[in-house]
Amino acid sequence: CVVVKAGSDCMNAAVTDVYFEETSTDVSVSVSVDIENLDDIPPDPQVEQLVDQHMEVVKLLAEEVVCSVLPSQTHILPLESMHNRLRQSTLGTLITSTCRDELRTDCCFINGASIKGGRQYDPPCLTFMQLQDELPFPTKMVVAYLSGSVLRSAVHFSRTDGKDGERRGYLQCCDALTVDKDHIVTHVGGQPLHPDKIYMVAMPRNLLSGFCNITPLVEWAAAKANSMPDESSYTPALNLVLNYNAADIWLRLGTFDQLDQDKDGTISREELTVAITTKLGRKPSSILLDTLIATLDVNKDGVISAWEFKKFSDQTRRLKCYPGSGGAAGVDPQGKRLDQSVF
C-alpha cells in the first residue's frame, strides 16, 4: 500500500500513475508519483466562482448570532467555556439550561469533554460557527427518569471519581441544579432534592452505555435495559440550542396578525425579513431565515400558516419517540414504559 501526501494548504498536487503489468503467472504493480507546485498553474475561473459561493456561506455562519445570554441570565456572566473537564463553566450552564428548556425536563447535564471551545465571549453571544466549535460532536441527547439518589450520585461521581487532573466525564449542570462545594446536588428547580423522587433529566445518550464510565448512570441503565429507546432516538445538543433560540426569536416578533402584513393567511419569507429587521434591528441572513421557517413549517411549503403559528404558540410538547427526536429512557413515576420523547 502506497500513501501519497502532497502537503498541506493545497500548495502542491500529487500526480500519481499506477502501472499494471500482466504476465502469464502474475500481475505486477508499480507506482510513479510527481509532486507539482501549484503556484505556476493559473486558477480555474469556474472553480474560483464555486469557492467564492461556498465561502459566502461560511462568512454568514461566522457572523450569524444563534445563541446569547438573556437579560435574566446574569448568573451566566461572564460567558466562557474554559476548563470544562475541571470545573463548571458558564457556557456549560447556558448549553445545558437551553437543552433543558427545549426538552421541557427538570434538569440537564452534559459531560465536559463534549464542550470544546475553551474561550471567553464578549459580548456574551455565539455565532453558528462558534457554537459548532463548542459542540463539534453529535452529543445525542435523550431524556431519562432518574431518582434523586441516582442524579446526585452521578454528578458527584463524575467530579470526584478519585482521578487526578482533568475528567472528560465532569458533568456540566444546568442552572436548575444547585451543586455545593463538595459536588453534592442539594436542590432541583429551587426545591430540596429528594432521593426517592423521580426527575426528568436530559443527558447525552452515550453516558448510559458507559462513555466516561460514570458508574451510577451505567448501573441505572443496565437495570433499565428493557426500556431503553432504540439507537436512533435522540436529538443532537446543537440542534436543541438552535431550535430553542429560533423559537425565542419567533416569540419576540409579535402575533400572527402583526407578521402577516398582506393578510393572505400566511407569513412569507419576505414578511419575516421585514419583522426581524424592524424588531431586532438587523437584516437576517438566509441561514437564519431558513432556521426560523423550518422551526414552524410543518408541511414544508416554505411559508407559515395561521395553524402552524398557533400550534407553535400553544404547544405543550408532549413526549413522543421517533427517529431524530429526543429519546426518553426508563419508566415514569406511574410505572409506564417510556417509549416517547419530549416534543
CSV table of C-alpha atoms in Angstrom, one decimal:
chain,number,residue,atom,x,y,z
A,1,CYS,CA,0.0,0.0,0.0
A,2,VAL,CA,1.4,3.4,-1.0
A,3,VAL,CA,0.4,6.5,0.8
A,4,VAL,CA,0.9,9.8,-1.1
A,5,LYS,CA,0.9,13.1,0.7
A,6,ALA,CA,1.2,16.3,-1.2
A,7,GLY,CA,1.5,18.6,1.8
A,8,SER,CA,-0.9,21.0,3.5
A,9,ASP,CA,-2.7,24.1,2.3
A,10,CYS,CA,-3.2,23.0,-1.3
A,11,MET,CA,0.3,24.3,-2.3
A,12,ASN,CA,1.2,21.1,-4.2
A,13,ALA,CA,-0.6,18.5,-6.2
A,14,ALA,CA,0.4,14.8,-6.3
A,15,VAL,CA,0.1,13.3,-9.8
A,16,THR,CA,0.1,9.6,-9.3
A,17,ASP,CA,0.3,7.0,-12.0
A,18,VAL,CA,-0.3,3.3,-11.3
A,19,TYR,CA,1.0,0.8,-13.8
A,20,PHE,CA,-0.1,-2.8,-14.1
A,21,GLU,CA,2.0,-5.4,-16.0
A,22,GLU,CA,0.5,-8.8,-16.5
A,23,THR,CA,2.5,-11.9,-17.1
A,24,SER,CA,1.4,-15.4,-17.7
A,25,THR,CA,1.6,-16.2,-14.0
A,26,ASP,CA,1.2,-12.8,-12.1
A,27,VAL,CA,0.3,-9.1,-12.3
A,28,SER,CA,2.9,-6.7,-11.1
A,29,VAL,CA,2.1,-3.2,-9.9
A,30,SER,CA,4.3,-0.1,-9.9
A,31,VAL,CA,3.5,3.5,-8.8
A,32,SER,CA,5.0,6.7,-10.0
A,33,VAL,CA,4.4,10.0,-8.1
A,34,ASP,CA,5.2,13.5,-9.2
A,35,ILE,CA,4.7,16.5,-6.8
A,36,GLU,CA,3.7,19.6,-8.8
A,37,ASN,CA,3.9,23.1,-7.4
A,38,LEU,CA,0.5,24.8,-8.0
A,39,ASP,CA,1.9,28.3,-8.0
A,40,ASP,CA,2.7,28.0,-11.7
A,41,ILE,CA,-0.8,26.8,-12.6
A,42,PRO,CA,-3.4,29.6,-13.1
A,43,PRO,CA,-6.7,29.2,-11.2
A,44,ASP,CA,-9.8,27.9,-13.0
A,45,PRO,CA,-12.5,30.7,-13.1
A,46,GLN,CA,-15.3,28.2,-12.6
A,47,VAL,CA,-13.7,26.7,-9.6
A,48,GLU,CA,-13.0,30.1,-8.2
A,49,GLN,CA,-16.6,31.1,-8.6
A,50,LEU,CA,-17.7,27.9,-6.8
A,51,VAL,CA,-15.3,28.5,-4.0
A,52,ASP,CA,-16.5,32.1,-3.6
A,53,GLN,CA,-20.1,30.9,-3.3
A,54,HIS,CA,-19.2,28.4,-0.6
A,55,MET,CA,-17.1,30.9,1.3
A,56,GLU,CA,-20.0,33.3,1.3
A,57,VAL,CA,-22.0,30.7,3.3
A,58,VAL,CA,-19.0,30.2,5.6
A,59,LYS,CA,-18.9,34.0,6.2
A,60,LEU,CA,-22.6,34.1,7.0
A,61,LEU,CA,-22.1,31.2,9.5
A,62,ALA,CA,-19.3,33.1,11.1
A,63,GLU,CA,-21.3,36.2,11.6
A,64,GLU,CA,-24.8,34.9,12.4
A,65,VAL,CA,-25.5,35.0,16.2
A,66,VAL,CA,-27.5,32.0,17.2
A,67,CYS,CA,-27.2,31.9,20.9
A,68,SER,CA,-26.9,34.6,23.6
A,69,VAL,CA,-27.2,35.3,27.3
A,70,LEU,CA,-30.6,36.8,28.1
A,71,PRO,CA,-31.0,39.8,30.4
A,72,SER,CA,-32.4,37.4,33.1
A,73,GLN,CA,-29.3,35.2,33.0
A,74,THR,CA,-26.8,37.5,34.6
A,75,HIS,CA,-25.6,34.5,36.7
A,76,ILE,CA,-24.1,33.1,33.4
A,77,LEU,CA,-21.8,36.1,33.0
A,78,PRO,CA,-19.0,36.3,32.0
A,79,LEU,CA,-19.7,33.8,29.3
A,80,GLU,CA,-16.8,31.3,28.9
A,81,SER,CA,-16.0,27.7,28.2
A,82,MET,CA,-12.7,27.3,30.0
A,83,HIS,CA,-11.6,24.1,31.7
A,84,ASN,CA,-14.9,22.2,31.2
A,85,ARG,CA,-13.2,19.0,32.5
A,86,LEU,CA,-12.2,20.6,35.8
A,87,ARG,CA,-15.0,23.0,36.8
A,88,GLN,CA,-18.5,24.3,35.9
A,89,SER,CA,-18.2,26.8,33.1
A,90,THR,CA,-20.8,29.4,32.4
A,91,LEU,CA,-21.2,28.2,28.8
A,92,GLY,CA,-21.8,24.7,30.2
A,93,THR,CA,-24.6,26.2,32.3
A,94,LEU,CA,-26.0,28.0,29.2
A,95,ILE,CA,-26.0,25.0,26.9
A,96,THR,CA,-27.4,22.6,29.5
A,97,SER,CA,-30.1,25.1,30.6
A,98,THR,CA,-31.1,25.6,26.9
A,99,CYS,CA,-31.3,21.9,26.3
A,100,ARG,CA,-33.4,21.5,29.4
A,101,ASP,CA,-35.9,24.2,28.4
A,102,GLU,CA,-36.1,22.9,24.8
A,103,LEU,CA,-36.8,19.3,26.0
A,104,ARG,CA,-39.0,20.6,28.9
A,105,THR,CA,-37.2,18.5,31.5
A,106,ASP,CA,-36.5,19.1,35.2
A,107,CYS,CA,-32.8,19.4,34.6
A,108,CYS,CA,-29.9,18.6,32.3
A,109,PHE,CA,-26.2,17.7,32.4
A,110,ILE,CA,-23.6,17.1,29.7
A,111,ASN,CA,-20.1,15.7,30.2
A,112,GLY,CA,-17.4,18.4,30.0
A,113,ALA,CA,-15.5,16.8,27.2
A,114,SER,CA,-18.4,17.4,24.8
A,115,ILE,CA,-17.9,21.2,25.1
A,116,LYS,CA,-14.7,22.1,23.3
A,117,GLY,CA,-14.3,25.8,22.6
A,118,GLY,CA,-12.2,26.8,25.6
A,119,ARG,CA,-12.7,30.5,25.1
A,120,GLN,CA,-14.3,33.6,26.5
A,121,TYR,CA,-17.2,35.5,24.8
A,122,ASP,CA,-17.5,39.3,25.0
A,123,PRO,CA,-20.2,40.2,24.1
A,124,PRO,CA,-21.9,37.1,25.6
A,125,CYS,CA,-23.2,35.5,22.5
A,126,LEU,CA,-22.1,32.8,20.0
A,127,THR,CA,-22.3,32.7,16.2
A,128,PHE,CA,-23.3,29.5,14.4
A,129,MET,CA,-19.6,28.5,13.8
A,130,GLN,CA,-18.6,29.2,17.4
A,131,LEU,CA,-21.5,27.0,18.6
A,132,GLN,CA,-20.3,24.3,16.3
A,133,ASP,CA,-16.8,24.7,17.7
A,134,GLU,CA,-18.2,24.3,21.2
A,135,LEU,CA,-20.3,21.3,20.3
A,136,PRO,CA,-18.3,19.5,17.5
A,137,PHE,CA,-19.7,16.1,18.2
A,138,PRO,CA,-23.3,14.9,17.8
A,139,THR,CA,-23.8,14.8,21.6
A,140,LYS,CA,-27.0,12.7,21.2
A,141,MET,CA,-29.4,14.0,23.9
A,142,VAL,CA,-32.0,11.7,25.5
A,143,VAL,CA,-34.4,12.1,28.4
A,144,ALA,CA,-34.2,9.7,31.4
A,145,TYR,CA,-36.3,9.4,34.5
A,146,LEU,CA,-33.8,9.2,37.4
A,147,SER,CA,-34.4,9.1,41.1
A,148,GLY,CA,-32.9,11.9,43.1
A,149,SER,CA,-30.3,9.5,44.6
A,150,VAL,CA,-29.1,8.4,41.1
A,151,LEU,CA,-29.0,12.0,39.9
A,152,ARG,CA,-27.0,13.1,43.0
A,153,SER,CA,-24.6,10.2,42.8
A,154,ALA,CA,-24.0,10.7,39.1
A,155,VAL,CA,-22.9,14.3,39.4
A,156,HIS,CA,-20.8,13.6,42.5
A,157,PHE,CA,-19.1,10.6,40.9
A,158,SER,CA,-18.3,12.4,37.7
A,159,ARG,CA,-16.5,15.1,39.6
A,160,THR,CA,-14.8,13.1,42.4
A,161,ASP,CA,-14.0,9.7,40.9
A,162,GLY,CA,-10.6,9.5,42.6
A,163,LYS,CA,-8.6,10.5,39.5
A,164,ASP,CA,-6.3,13.5,39.4
A,165,GLY,CA,-6.4,16.2,36.8
A,166,GLU,CA,-9.0,16.6,34.1
A,167,ARG,CA,-12.1,14.4,33.9
A,168,ARG,CA,-13.8,14.1,30.5
A,169,GLY,CA,-16.9,12.9,32.3
A,170,TYR,CA,-17.1,16.0,34.6
A,171,LEU,CA,-20.8,16.8,34.4
A,172,GLN,CA,-21.7,20.4,33.4
A,173,CYS,CA,-25.1,21.1,35.0
A,174,CYS,CA,-27.9,23.4,34.1
A,175,ASP,CA,-29.0,26.2,36.4
A,176,ALA,CA,-31.9,24.2,37.8
A,177,LEU,CA,-29.3,22.1,39.8
A,178,THR,CA,-27.7,23.6,42.9
A,179,VAL,CA,-24.4,21.9,43.5
A,180,ASP,CA,-22.4,22.6,46.7
A,181,LYS,CA,-18.6,22.9,47.0
A,182,ASP,CA,-18.4,19.2,47.7
A,183,HIS,CA,-20.2,18.5,44.4
A,184,ILE,CA,-23.4,17.3,46.0
A,185,VAL,CA,-26.7,18.2,44.3
A,186,THR,CA,-28.8,19.8,47.0
A,187,HIS,CA,-31.7,21.4,45.1
A,188,VAL,CA,-33.5,20.8,41.8
A,189,GLY,CA,-35.5,23.7,40.5
A,190,GLY,CA,-35.1,25.6,43.7
A,191,GLN,CA,-36.6,22.7,45.8
A,192,PRO,CA,-34.5,20.4,48.0
A,193,LEU,CA,-33.5,17.2,46.2
A,194,HIS,CA,-35.5,14.2,47.4
A,195,PRO,CA,-33.6,10.9,47.0
A,196,ASP,CA,-36.7,8.9,46.1
A,197,LYS,CA,-38.3,11.5,43.8
A,198,ILE,CA,-38.2,10.8,40.1
A,199,TYR,CA,-36.7,13.6,38.0
A,200,MET,CA,-36.9,14.1,34.2
A,201,VAL,CA,-33.2,14.5,33.2
A,202,ALA,CA,-31.8,15.4,29.7
A,203,MET,CA,-28.3,13.9,29.1
A,204,PRO,CA,-26.1,12.5,26.3
A,205,ARG,CA,-27.1,9.0,25.4
A,206,ASN,CA,-23.6,7.6,25.5
A,207,LEU,CA,-23.3,8.2,29.2
A,208,LEU,CA,-25.8,5.5,29.7
A,209,SER,CA,-23.8,3.0,27.7
A,210,GLY,CA,-20.5,3.5,29.6
A,211,PHE,CA,-18.9,6.6,28.0
A,212,CYS,CA,-16.8,8.3,30.6
A,213,ASN,CA,-17.7,5.4,32.9
A,214,ILE,CA,-20.0,7.3,35.3
A,215,THR,CA,-20.9,4.3,37.3
A,216,PRO,CA,-24.2,5.4,38.8
A,217,LEU,CA,-25.6,6.1,35.2
A,218,VAL,CA,-24.2,2.8,33.8
A,219,GLU,CA,-25.7,0.8,36.6
A,220,TRP,CA,-29.0,2.6,36.3
A,221,ALA,CA,-29.1,1.9,32.5
A,222,ALA,CA,-28.2,-1.7,33.0
A,223,ALA,CA,-31.2,-2.1,35.4
A,224,LYS,CA,-33.5,-0.4,32.8
A,225,ALA,CA,-32.1,-2.3,29.7
A,226,ASN,CA,-35.6,-3.4,28.5
A,227,SER,CA,-37.0,0.1,28.5
A,228,MET,CA,-34.2,1.9,26.7
A,229,PRO,CA,-35.2,3.7,23.4
A,230,ASP,CA,-33.6,2.5,20.2
A,231,GLU,CA,-30.3,3.9,19.0
A,232,SER,CA,-32.0,6.3,16.5
A,233,SER,CA,-34.0,8.1,19.2
A,234,TYR,CA,-32.1,11.3,20.2
A,235,THR,CA,-31.7,15.0,19.3
A,236,PRO,CA,-28.2,16.5,19.0
A,237,ALA,CA,-27.4,19.1,21.6
A,238,LEU,CA,-26.5,21.6,18.8
A,239,ASN,CA,-30.0,21.2,17.3
A,240,LEU,CA,-31.7,21.8,20.6
A,241,VAL,CA,-29.8,25.0,21.1
A,242,LEU,CA,-30.6,26.2,17.6
A,243,ASN,CA,-34.3,25.3,17.9
A,244,TYR,CA,-34.6,27.0,21.3
A,245,ASN,CA,-33.1,30.2,20.1
A,246,ALA,CA,-35.1,30.2,16.9
A,247,ALA,CA,-38.3,29.8,18.9
A,248,ASP,CA,-37.2,32.6,21.2
A,249,ILE,CA,-36.8,34.9,18.2
A,250,TRP,CA,-40.3,34.0,16.9
A,251,LEU,CA,-41.8,34.8,20.3
A,252,ARG,CA,-40.2,38.3,20.2
A,253,LEU,CA,-41.5,39.1,16.7
A,254,GLY,CA,-45.2,39.6,17.5
A,255,THR,CA,-48.6,38.0,16.8
A,256,PHE,CA,-49.6,36.2,13.6
A,257,ASP,CA,-51.7,39.2,12.5
A,258,GLN,CA,-48.8,41.6,13.1
A,259,LEU,CA,-46.5,39.5,11.0
A,260,ASP,CA,-48.9,38.7,8.2
A,261,GLN,CA,-48.7,42.1,6.6
A,262,ASP,CA,-50.5,41.4,3.3
A,263,LYS,CA,-53.3,39.4,5.1
A,264,ASP,CA,-53.1,36.4,2.9
A,265,GLY,CA,-53.2,34.0,5.8
A,266,THR,CA,-49.5,33.1,5.8
A,267,ILE,CA,-46.2,34.6,6.9
A,268,SER,CA,-43.9,34.7,3.9
A,269,ARG,CA,-40.1,34.8,3.9
A,270,GLU,CA,-40.3,38.5,2.9
A,271,GLU,CA,-42.6,39.3,5.8
A,272,LEU,CA,-40.4,37.5,8.2
A,273,THR,CA,-37.4,39.5,6.9
A,274,VAL,CA,-39.2,42.8,7.5
A,275,ALA,CA,-40.3,41.8,11.0
A,276,ILE,CA,-36.8,40.7,12.1
A,277,THR,CA,-35.2,43.9,10.6
A,278,THR,CA,-37.8,46.0,12.4
A,279,LYS,CA,-37.9,44.2,15.8
A,280,LEU,CA,-34.2,43.1,16.1
A,281,GLY,CA,-32.5,45.9,14.3
A,282,ARG,CA,-30.7,43.8,11.7
A,283,LYS,CA,-31.4,42.2,8.4
A,284,PRO,CA,-31.5,38.4,8.8
A,285,SER,CA,-29.2,36.2,6.8
A,286,SER,CA,-30.6,33.4,4.6
A,287,ILE,CA,-29.3,30.9,7.1
A,288,LEU,CA,-31.3,32.5,10.0
A,289,LEU,CA,-34.4,32.7,7.8
A,290,ASP,CA,-34.1,29.0,6.9
A,291,THR,CA,-33.7,28.0,10.5
A,292,LEU,CA,-36.7,30.1,11.7
A,293,ILE,CA,-39.0,28.9,8.9
A,294,ALA,CA,-38.0,25.3,9.5
A,295,THR,CA,-38.9,25.6,13.2
A,296,LEU,CA,-42.6,26.2,12.4
A,297,ASP,CA,-43.1,25.0,8.9
A,298,VAL,CA,-44.9,21.7,9.5
A,299,ASN,CA,-45.9,21.0,5.9
A,300,LYS,CA,-42.7,22.3,4.4
A,301,ASP,CA,-44.3,24.7,1.9
A,302,GLY,CA,-41.9,27.5,2.7
A,303,VAL,CA,-44.5,29.7,4.5
A,304,ILE,CA,-46.1,29.8,8.0
A,305,SER,CA,-49.8,29.3,8.1
A,306,ALA,CA,-52.1,30.5,10.9
A,307,TRP,CA,-52.5,27.0,12.1
A,308,GLU,CA,-48.7,26.4,12.2
A,309,PHE,CA,-48.1,29.6,14.1
A,310,LYS,CA,-50.9,28.7,16.6
A,311,LYS,CA,-49.5,25.2,17.0
A,312,PHE,CA,-46.1,26.6,17.8
A,313,SER,CA,-47.6,29.2,20.3
A,314,ASP,CA,-49.8,26.8,22.1
A,315,GLN,CA,-47.7,23.6,22.1
A,316,THR,CA,-47.2,21.9,25.4
A,317,ARG,CA,-44.7,19.5,23.9
A,318,ARG,CA,-45.8,16.0,24.9
A,319,LEU,CA,-43.4,13.1,24.9
A,320,LYS,CA,-43.1,11.2,21.6
A,321,CYS,CA,-40.4,8.9,20.4
A,322,TYR,CA,-39.3,8.6,16.8
A,323,PRO,CA,-36.0,8.7,14.9
A,324,GLY,CA,-34.4,12.1,15.3
A,325,SER,CA,-36.4,13.2,18.3
A,326,GLY,CA,-35.1,13.3,21.9
A,327,GLY,CA,-35.5,9.8,23.2
A,328,ALA,CA,-36.7,9.0,26.7
A,329,ALA,CA,-35.4,6.1,28.8
A,330,GLY,CA,-36.7,4.3,31.9
A,331,VAL,CA,-40.1,4.3,33.5
A,332,ASP,CA,-42.2,7.2,34.7
A,333,PRO,CA,-43.4,7.6,38.3
A,334,GLN,CA,-46.6,5.7,37.4
A,335,GLY,CA,-44.6,2.7,36.2
A,336,LYS,CA,-45.3,3.1,32.5
A,337,ARG,CA,-42.7,2.3,30.0
A,338,LEU,CA,-41.3,5.4,28.3
A,339,ASP,CA,-41.4,4.8,24.6
A,340,GLN,CA,-41.8,8.5,23.9
A,341,SER,CA,-39.5,11.6,23.8
A,342,VAL,CA,-40.1,15.2,24.6
A,343,PHE,CA,-41.7,17.1,21.7
